[in-house]
Short mmCIF file of C-alpha atoms and ligand atoms in Angstrom, two decimals:
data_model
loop_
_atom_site.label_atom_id
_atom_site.label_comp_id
_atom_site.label_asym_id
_atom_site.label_seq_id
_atom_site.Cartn_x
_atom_site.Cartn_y
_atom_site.Cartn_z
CA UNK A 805 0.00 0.00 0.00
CA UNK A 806 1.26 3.51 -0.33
CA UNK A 807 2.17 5.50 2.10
CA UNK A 808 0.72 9.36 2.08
CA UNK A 809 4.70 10.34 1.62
CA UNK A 810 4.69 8.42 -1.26
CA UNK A 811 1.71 9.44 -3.11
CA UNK A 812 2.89 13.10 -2.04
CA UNK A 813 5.86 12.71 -3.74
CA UNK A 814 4.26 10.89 -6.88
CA UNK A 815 0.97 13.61 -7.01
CA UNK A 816 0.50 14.18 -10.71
CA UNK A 817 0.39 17.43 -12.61
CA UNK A 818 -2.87 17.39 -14.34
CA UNK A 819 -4.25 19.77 -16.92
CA UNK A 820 -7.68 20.30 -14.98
CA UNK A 821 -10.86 20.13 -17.64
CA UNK A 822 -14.04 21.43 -16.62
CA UNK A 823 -17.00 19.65 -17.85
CA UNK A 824 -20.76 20.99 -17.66
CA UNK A 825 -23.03 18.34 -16.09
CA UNK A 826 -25.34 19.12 -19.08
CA UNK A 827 -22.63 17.87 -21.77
CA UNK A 828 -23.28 14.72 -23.21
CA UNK A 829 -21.03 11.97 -21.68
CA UNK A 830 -20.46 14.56 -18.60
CA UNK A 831 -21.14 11.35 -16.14
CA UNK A 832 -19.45 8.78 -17.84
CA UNK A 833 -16.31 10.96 -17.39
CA UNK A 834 -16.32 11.47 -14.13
CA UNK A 835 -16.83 7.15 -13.89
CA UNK A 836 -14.07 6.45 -15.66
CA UNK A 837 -11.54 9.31 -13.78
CA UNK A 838 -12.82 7.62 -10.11
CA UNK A 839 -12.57 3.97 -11.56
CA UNK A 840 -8.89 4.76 -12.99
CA UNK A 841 -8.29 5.88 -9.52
CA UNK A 842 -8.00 9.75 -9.74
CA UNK A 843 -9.94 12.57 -8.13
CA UNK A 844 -12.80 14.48 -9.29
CA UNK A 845 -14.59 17.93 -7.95
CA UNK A 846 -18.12 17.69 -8.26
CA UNK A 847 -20.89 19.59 -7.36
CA UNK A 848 -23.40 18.89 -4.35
CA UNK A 849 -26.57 21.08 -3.10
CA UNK A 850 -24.05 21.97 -0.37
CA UNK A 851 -20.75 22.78 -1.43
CA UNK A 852 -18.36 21.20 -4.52
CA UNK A 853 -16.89 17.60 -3.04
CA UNK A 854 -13.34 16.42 -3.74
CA UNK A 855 -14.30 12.98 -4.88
CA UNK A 856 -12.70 9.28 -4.84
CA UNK A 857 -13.76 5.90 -4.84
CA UNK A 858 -14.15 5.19 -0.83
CA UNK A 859 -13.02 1.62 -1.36
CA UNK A 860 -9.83 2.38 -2.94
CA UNK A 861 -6.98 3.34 -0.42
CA UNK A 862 -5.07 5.05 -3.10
CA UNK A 863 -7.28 6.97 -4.42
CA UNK A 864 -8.38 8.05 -0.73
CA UNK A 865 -4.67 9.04 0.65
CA UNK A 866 -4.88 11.28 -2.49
CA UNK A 867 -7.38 13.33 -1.42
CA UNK A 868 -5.29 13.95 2.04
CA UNK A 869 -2.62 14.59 -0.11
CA UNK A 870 -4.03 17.16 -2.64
CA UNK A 871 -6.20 19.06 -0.06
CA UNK A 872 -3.13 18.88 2.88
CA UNK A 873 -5.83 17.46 4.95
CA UNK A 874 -4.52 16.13 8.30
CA UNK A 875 -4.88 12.39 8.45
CA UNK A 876 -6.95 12.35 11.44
CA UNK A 877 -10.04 13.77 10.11
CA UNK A 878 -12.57 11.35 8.53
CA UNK A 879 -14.40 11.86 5.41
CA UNK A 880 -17.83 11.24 4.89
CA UNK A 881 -19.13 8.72 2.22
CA UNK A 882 -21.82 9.68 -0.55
CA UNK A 883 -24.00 7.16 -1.36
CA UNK A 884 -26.87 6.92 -4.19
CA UNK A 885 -29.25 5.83 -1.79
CA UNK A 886 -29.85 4.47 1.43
CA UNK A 887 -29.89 1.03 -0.35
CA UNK A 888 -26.27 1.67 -1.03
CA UNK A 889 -25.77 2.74 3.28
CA UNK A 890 -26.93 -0.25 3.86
CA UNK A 891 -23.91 -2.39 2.73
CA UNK A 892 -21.69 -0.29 4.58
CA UNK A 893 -23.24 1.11 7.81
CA UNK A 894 -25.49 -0.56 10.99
CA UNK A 895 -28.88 0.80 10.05
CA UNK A 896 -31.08 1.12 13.39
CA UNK A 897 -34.86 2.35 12.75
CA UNK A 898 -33.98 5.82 14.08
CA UNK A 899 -31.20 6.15 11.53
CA UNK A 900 -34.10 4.62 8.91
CA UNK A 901 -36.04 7.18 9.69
CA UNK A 902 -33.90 9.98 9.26
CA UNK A 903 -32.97 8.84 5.54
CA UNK A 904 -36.47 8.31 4.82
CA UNK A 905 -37.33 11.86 5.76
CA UNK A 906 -34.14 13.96 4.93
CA UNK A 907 -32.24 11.77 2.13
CA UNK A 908 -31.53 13.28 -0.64
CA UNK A 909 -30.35 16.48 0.68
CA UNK A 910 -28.13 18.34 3.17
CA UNK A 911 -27.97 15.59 6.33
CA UNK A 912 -24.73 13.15 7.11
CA UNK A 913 -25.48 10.61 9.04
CA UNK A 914 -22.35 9.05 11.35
CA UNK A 915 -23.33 5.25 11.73
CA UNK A 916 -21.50 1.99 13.17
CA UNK A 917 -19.40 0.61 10.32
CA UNK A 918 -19.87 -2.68 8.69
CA UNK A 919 -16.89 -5.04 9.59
CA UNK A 920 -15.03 -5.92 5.84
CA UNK A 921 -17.71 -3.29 3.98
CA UNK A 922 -14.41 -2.63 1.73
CA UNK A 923 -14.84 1.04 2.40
CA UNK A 924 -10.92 2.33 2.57
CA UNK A 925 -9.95 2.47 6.22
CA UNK A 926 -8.19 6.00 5.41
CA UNK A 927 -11.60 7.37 4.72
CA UNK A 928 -12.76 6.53 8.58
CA UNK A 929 -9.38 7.72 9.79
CA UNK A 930 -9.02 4.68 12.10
CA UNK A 931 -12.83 5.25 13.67
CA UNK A 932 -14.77 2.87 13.87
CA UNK A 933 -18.18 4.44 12.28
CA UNK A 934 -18.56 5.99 9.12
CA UNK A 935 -20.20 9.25 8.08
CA UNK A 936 -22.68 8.55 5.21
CA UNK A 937 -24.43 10.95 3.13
CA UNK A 938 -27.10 11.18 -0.15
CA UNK A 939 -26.25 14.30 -1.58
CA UNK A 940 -29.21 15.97 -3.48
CA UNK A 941 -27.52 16.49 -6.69
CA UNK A 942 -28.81 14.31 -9.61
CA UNK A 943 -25.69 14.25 -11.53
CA UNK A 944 -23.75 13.37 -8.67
CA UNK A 945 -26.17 10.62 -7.42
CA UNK A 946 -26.19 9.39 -11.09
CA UNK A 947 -22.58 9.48 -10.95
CA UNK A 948 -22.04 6.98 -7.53
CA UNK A 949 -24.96 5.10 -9.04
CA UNK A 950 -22.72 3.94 -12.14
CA UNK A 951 -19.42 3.96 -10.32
CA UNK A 952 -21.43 1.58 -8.05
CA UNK A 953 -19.51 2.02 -4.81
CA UNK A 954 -19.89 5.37 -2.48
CA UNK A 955 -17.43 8.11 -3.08
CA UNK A 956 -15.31 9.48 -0.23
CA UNK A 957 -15.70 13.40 -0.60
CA UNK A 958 -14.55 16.38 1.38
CA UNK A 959 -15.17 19.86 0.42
CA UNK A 960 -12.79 20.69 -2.92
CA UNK A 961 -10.39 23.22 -1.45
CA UNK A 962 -7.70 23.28 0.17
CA UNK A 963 -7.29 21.66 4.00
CA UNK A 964 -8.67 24.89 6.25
CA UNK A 965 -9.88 27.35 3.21
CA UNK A 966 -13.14 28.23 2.38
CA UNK A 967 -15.52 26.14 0.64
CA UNK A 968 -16.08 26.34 -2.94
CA UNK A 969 -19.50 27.13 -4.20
CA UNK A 970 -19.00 26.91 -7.90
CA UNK A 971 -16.64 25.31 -9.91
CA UNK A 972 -14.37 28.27 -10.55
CA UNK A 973 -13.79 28.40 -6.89
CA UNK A 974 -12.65 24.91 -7.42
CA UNK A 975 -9.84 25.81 -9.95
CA UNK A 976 -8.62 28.24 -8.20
CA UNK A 977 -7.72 25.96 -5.13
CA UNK A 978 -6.88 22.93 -7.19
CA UNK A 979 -6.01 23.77 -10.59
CA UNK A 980 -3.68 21.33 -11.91
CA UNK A 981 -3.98 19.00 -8.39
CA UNK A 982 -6.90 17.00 -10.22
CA UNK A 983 -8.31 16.13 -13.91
CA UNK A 984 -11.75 16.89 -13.65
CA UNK A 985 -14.30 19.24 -12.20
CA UNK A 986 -17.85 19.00 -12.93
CA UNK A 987 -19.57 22.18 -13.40
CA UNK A 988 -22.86 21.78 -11.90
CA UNK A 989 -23.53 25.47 -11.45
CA UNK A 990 -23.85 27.37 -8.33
CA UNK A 991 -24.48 25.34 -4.55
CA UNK A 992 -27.98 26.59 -3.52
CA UNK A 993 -27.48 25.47 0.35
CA UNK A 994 -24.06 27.39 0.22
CA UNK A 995 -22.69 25.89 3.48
CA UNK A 996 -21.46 21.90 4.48
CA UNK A 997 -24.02 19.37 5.65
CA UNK A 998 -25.66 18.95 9.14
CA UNK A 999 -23.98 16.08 10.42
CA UNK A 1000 -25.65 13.75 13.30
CA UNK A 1001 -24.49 10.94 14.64
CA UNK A 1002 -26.72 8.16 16.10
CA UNK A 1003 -25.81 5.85 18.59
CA UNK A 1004 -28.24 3.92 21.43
CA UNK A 1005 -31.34 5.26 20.12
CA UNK A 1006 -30.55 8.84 20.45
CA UNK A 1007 -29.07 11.84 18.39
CA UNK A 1008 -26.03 13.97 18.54
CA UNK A 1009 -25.23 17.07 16.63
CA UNK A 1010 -21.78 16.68 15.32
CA UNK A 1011 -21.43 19.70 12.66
CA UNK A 1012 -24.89 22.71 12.36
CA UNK A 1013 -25.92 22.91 9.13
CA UNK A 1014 -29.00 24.15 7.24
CA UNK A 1015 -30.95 21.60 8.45
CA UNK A 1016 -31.45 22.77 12.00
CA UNK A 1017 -31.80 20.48 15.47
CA UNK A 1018 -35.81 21.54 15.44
CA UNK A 1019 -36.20 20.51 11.81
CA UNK A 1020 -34.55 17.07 13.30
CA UNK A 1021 -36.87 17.05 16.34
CA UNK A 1022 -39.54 17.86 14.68
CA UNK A 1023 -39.77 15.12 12.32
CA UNK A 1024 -38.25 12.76 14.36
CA UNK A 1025 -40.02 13.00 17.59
CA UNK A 1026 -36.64 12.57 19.58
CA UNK A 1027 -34.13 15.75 20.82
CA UNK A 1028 -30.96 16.04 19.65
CA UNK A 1029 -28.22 16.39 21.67
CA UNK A 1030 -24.93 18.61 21.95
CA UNK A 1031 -22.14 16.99 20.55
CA UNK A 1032 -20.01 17.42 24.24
CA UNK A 1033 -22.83 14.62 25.87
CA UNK A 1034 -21.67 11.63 23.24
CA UNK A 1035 -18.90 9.75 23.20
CA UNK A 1036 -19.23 9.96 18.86
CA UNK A 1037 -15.33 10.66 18.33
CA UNK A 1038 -15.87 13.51 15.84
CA UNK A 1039 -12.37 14.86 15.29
CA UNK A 1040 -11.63 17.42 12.23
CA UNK A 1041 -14.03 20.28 14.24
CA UNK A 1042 -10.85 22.12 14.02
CA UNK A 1043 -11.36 25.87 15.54
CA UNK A 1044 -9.52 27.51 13.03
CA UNK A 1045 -11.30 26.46 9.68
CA UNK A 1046 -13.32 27.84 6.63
CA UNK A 1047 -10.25 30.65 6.99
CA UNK A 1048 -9.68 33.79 4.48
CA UNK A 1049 -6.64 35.19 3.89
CA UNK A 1050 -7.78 38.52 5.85
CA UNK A 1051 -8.47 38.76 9.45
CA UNK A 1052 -11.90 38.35 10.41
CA UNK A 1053 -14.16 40.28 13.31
CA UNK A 1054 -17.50 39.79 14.08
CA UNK A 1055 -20.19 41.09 15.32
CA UNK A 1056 -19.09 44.43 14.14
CA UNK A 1057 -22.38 47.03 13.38
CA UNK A 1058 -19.90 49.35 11.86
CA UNK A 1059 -16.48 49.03 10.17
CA UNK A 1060 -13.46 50.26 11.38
CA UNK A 1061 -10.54 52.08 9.19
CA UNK A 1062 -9.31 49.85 6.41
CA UNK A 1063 -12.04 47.33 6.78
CA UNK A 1064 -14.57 45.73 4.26
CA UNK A 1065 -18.00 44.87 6.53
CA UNK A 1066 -20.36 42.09 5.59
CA UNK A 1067 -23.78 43.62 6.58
CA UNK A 1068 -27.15 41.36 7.56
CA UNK A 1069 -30.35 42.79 7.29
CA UNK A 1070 -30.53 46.21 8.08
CA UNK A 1071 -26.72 46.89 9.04
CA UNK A 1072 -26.29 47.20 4.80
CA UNK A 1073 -22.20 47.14 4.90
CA UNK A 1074 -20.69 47.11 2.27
CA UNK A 1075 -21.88 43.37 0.80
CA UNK A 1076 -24.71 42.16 2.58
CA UNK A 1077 -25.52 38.14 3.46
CA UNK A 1078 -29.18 39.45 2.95
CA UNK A 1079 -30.53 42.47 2.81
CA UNK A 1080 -34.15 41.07 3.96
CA UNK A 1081 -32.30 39.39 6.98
CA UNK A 1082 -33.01 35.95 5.60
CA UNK A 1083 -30.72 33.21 7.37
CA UNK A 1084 -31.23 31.00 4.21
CA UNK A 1085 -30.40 33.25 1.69
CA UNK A 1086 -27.18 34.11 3.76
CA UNK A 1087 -26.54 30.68 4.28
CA UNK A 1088 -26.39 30.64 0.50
CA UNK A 1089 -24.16 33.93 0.48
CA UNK A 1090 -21.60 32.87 3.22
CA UNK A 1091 -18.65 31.73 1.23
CA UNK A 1092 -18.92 33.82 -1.62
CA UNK A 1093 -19.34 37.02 -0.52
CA UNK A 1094 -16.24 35.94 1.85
CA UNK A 1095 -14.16 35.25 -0.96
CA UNK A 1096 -14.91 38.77 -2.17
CA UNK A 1097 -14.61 40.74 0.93
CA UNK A 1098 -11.26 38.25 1.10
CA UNK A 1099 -10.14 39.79 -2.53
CA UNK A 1100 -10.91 43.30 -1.49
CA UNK A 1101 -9.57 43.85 1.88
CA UNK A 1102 -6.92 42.08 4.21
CA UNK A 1103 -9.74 43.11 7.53
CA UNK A 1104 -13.19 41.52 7.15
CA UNK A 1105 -15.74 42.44 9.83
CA UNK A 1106 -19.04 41.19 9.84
CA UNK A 1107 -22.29 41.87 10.88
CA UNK A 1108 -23.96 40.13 13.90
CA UNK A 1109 -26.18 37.21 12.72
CA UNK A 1110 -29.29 36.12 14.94
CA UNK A 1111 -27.88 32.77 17.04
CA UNK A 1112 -30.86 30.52 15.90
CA UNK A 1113 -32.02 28.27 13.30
CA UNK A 1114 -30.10 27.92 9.94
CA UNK A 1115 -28.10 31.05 11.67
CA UNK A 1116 -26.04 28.59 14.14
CA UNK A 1117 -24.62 26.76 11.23
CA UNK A 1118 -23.53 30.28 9.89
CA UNK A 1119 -22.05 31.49 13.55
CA UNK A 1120 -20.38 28.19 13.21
CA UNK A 1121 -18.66 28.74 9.97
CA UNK A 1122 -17.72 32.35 11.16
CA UNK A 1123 -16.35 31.90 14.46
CA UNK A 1124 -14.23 29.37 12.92
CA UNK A 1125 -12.81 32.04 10.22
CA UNK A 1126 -12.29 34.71 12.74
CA UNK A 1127 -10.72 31.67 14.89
CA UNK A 1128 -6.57 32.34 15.24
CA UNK A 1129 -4.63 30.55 12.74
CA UNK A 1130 -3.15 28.06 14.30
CA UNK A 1131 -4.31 24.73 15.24
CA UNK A 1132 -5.26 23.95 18.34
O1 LIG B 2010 -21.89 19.13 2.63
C1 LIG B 2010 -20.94 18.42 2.93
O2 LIG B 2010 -20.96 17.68 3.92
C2 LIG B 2010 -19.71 18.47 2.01
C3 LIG B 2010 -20.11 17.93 0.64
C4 LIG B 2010 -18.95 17.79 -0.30
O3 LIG B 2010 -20.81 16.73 0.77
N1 LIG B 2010 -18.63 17.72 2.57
C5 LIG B 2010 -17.90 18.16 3.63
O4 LIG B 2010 -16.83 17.35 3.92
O5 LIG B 2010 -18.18 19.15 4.25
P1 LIG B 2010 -15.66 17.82 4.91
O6 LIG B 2010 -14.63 16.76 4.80
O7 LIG B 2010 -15.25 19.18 4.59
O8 LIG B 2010 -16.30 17.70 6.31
C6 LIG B 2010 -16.62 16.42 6.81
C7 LIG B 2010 -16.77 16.44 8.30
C8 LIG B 2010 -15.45 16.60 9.02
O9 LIG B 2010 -15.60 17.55 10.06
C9 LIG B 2010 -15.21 15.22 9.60
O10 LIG B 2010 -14.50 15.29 10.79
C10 LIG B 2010 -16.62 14.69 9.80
O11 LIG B 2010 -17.31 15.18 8.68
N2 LIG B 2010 -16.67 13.22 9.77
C11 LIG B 2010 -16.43 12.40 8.72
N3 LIG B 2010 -16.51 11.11 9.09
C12 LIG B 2010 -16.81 11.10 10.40
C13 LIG B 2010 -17.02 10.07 11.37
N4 LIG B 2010 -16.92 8.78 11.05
N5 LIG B 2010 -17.31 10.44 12.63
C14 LIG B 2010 -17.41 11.75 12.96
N6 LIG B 2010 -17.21 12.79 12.09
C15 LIG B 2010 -16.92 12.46 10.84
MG1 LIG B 2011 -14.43 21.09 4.46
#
């Protein structure tokens, strides 16, 4: 097997093609890049995923490798279905339910792993559950569907930056690191999955997302707990994370000298997450208008943003830009 050093030293220099998901053959592409082992960017209702085949340990330690992701952190698995889960992952009814209700869209579910599924033990990091996810996107479904195996996929930037939304935001973090992106437009959710993981019946929330903890009660019937009462090893939450170049305060309501300010509702700043102060819309916003304030200024301040529903997940992603630099 190859060591990360190795494929490190042996990463290829690829002329990256883009490919519209509308262009004939656009699927059968992708196939044959992940079946011949390489990487490929494509596009979720979340963010753009940094795919590989998650049984192939090669092609795994590769996406470490291009994205200088520390080994420790686990990557989640995309499946076509919950069919598909189901060869890899202990399904309890709970965990049932919340595919039936949420899948396909924005939810990752962290589930006991199958002993021998063949998943690629570099895509658990060493854990011993697996994060498992049905990403809304057609193409992309269509994509693990004919590859026939789940695809191990992080968000396609590099280790700490901020996510890409569209697939120029891709090139310019891994141009000539991979072959392919699929262009499948711009993300409508704009920020990374809710993750929950399940374990003895009840529910923990491992990473806020735009599916909230009261759409999950809700529809579920059960609460779901803070991530500090489980035992669920979910390592990766680093602090510093999602990170711009510039330095990053928040809850500013109006900018100091030689600052750009990211305005909410009616603080208007000078780019605004949402003029009509919706959370969803800003949601949507978050990383791009960060990567502009990011090309504009080298001191971002932004506006406060109500601590509640899909706004968590966006305090979330903030507090870990404005976090210091260095890992904890
Ligand atoms: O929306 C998303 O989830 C996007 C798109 C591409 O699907 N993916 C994404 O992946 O955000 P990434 O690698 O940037 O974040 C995955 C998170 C990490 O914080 C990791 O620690 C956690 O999922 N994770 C993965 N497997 C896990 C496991 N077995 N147990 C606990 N946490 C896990
Ligand atoms: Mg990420």
């Amino acid at each position: 097997m190859l060591c990360p050093v190795d494929v490190i030293l042996c990463m290829a220099i690829f002329e990256t093609q883009v490919i519209s998901e509308q262009q004939n053959g656009a699927v059968s592409a992708a196939v044959q890049q992940l079946s011949a082992g390489n990487l490929v960017a494509v596009p979720t209702e979340t963010v753009y995923g940094l795919a590989a085949d998650a049984t192939e340990s090669s092609a795994v330690q590769q996406i470490y490798a291009v994205k200088g992701r520390p080994s420790f952190n686990p990557l989640i698995s995309h499946v076509a279905d919950a069919s598909m889960a189901k060869q890899y992952v202990k399904i309890s009814p709970l965990a049932a339910k919340l595919m039936k209700i949420f899948w396909p869209g924005p939810l990752t579910i962290v589930l006991t792993a199958l002993e021998d599924s063949g998943i690629a033990p570099e895509v658990s990091a060493g854990l011993d559950t697996l994060a498992v996810r049905c990403p809304a996107k057609e193409t992309t479904r269509a994509i693990i569907a004919k590859l026939g195996r789940p695809i191990a996929a992080p968000s396609a930037n590099p280790s700490g930056k901020l996510s890409p939304t569209t697939a120029d935001d891709v090139l310019a973090g891994l141009r000539g690191k991979i072959p392919l992106i699929i262009d499948g437009g711009d993300t409508p959710v704009g920020i990374e999955s809710t993750i929950i993981g399940v374990r003895d019946d009840k529910l923990y929330l491992l990473r806020p997302g735009t599916i909230t903890s009261d759409d999950i009660a809700d529809a579920t019937g059960q609460p779901v707990l803070d991530r500090d009462e489980t035992e669920i090893s979910a390592p990766g939450q680093l602090l510093s994370h999602y990170a711009p170049n510039a330095s990053v305060r928040l809850n500013a309501t109006r900018k100091q000298q030689g600052e750009i300010l990211i305005g909410f509702g009616d603080i208007a700043g000078d780019l605004n997450l949402s003029a009509s102060g919706d959370l969803s819309e800003s949601a949507h916003n978050l990383f791009k208008i960060l990567r502009k304030a990011d090309s504009k200024s080298e001191r971002i301040a932004v506006a406060p943003i109500p601590d509640r529903g899909i706004g968590i997940a966006i305090n979330d992603r903030l507090r870990r830009a404005a976090a210091p630099r260095t890992e904890p």
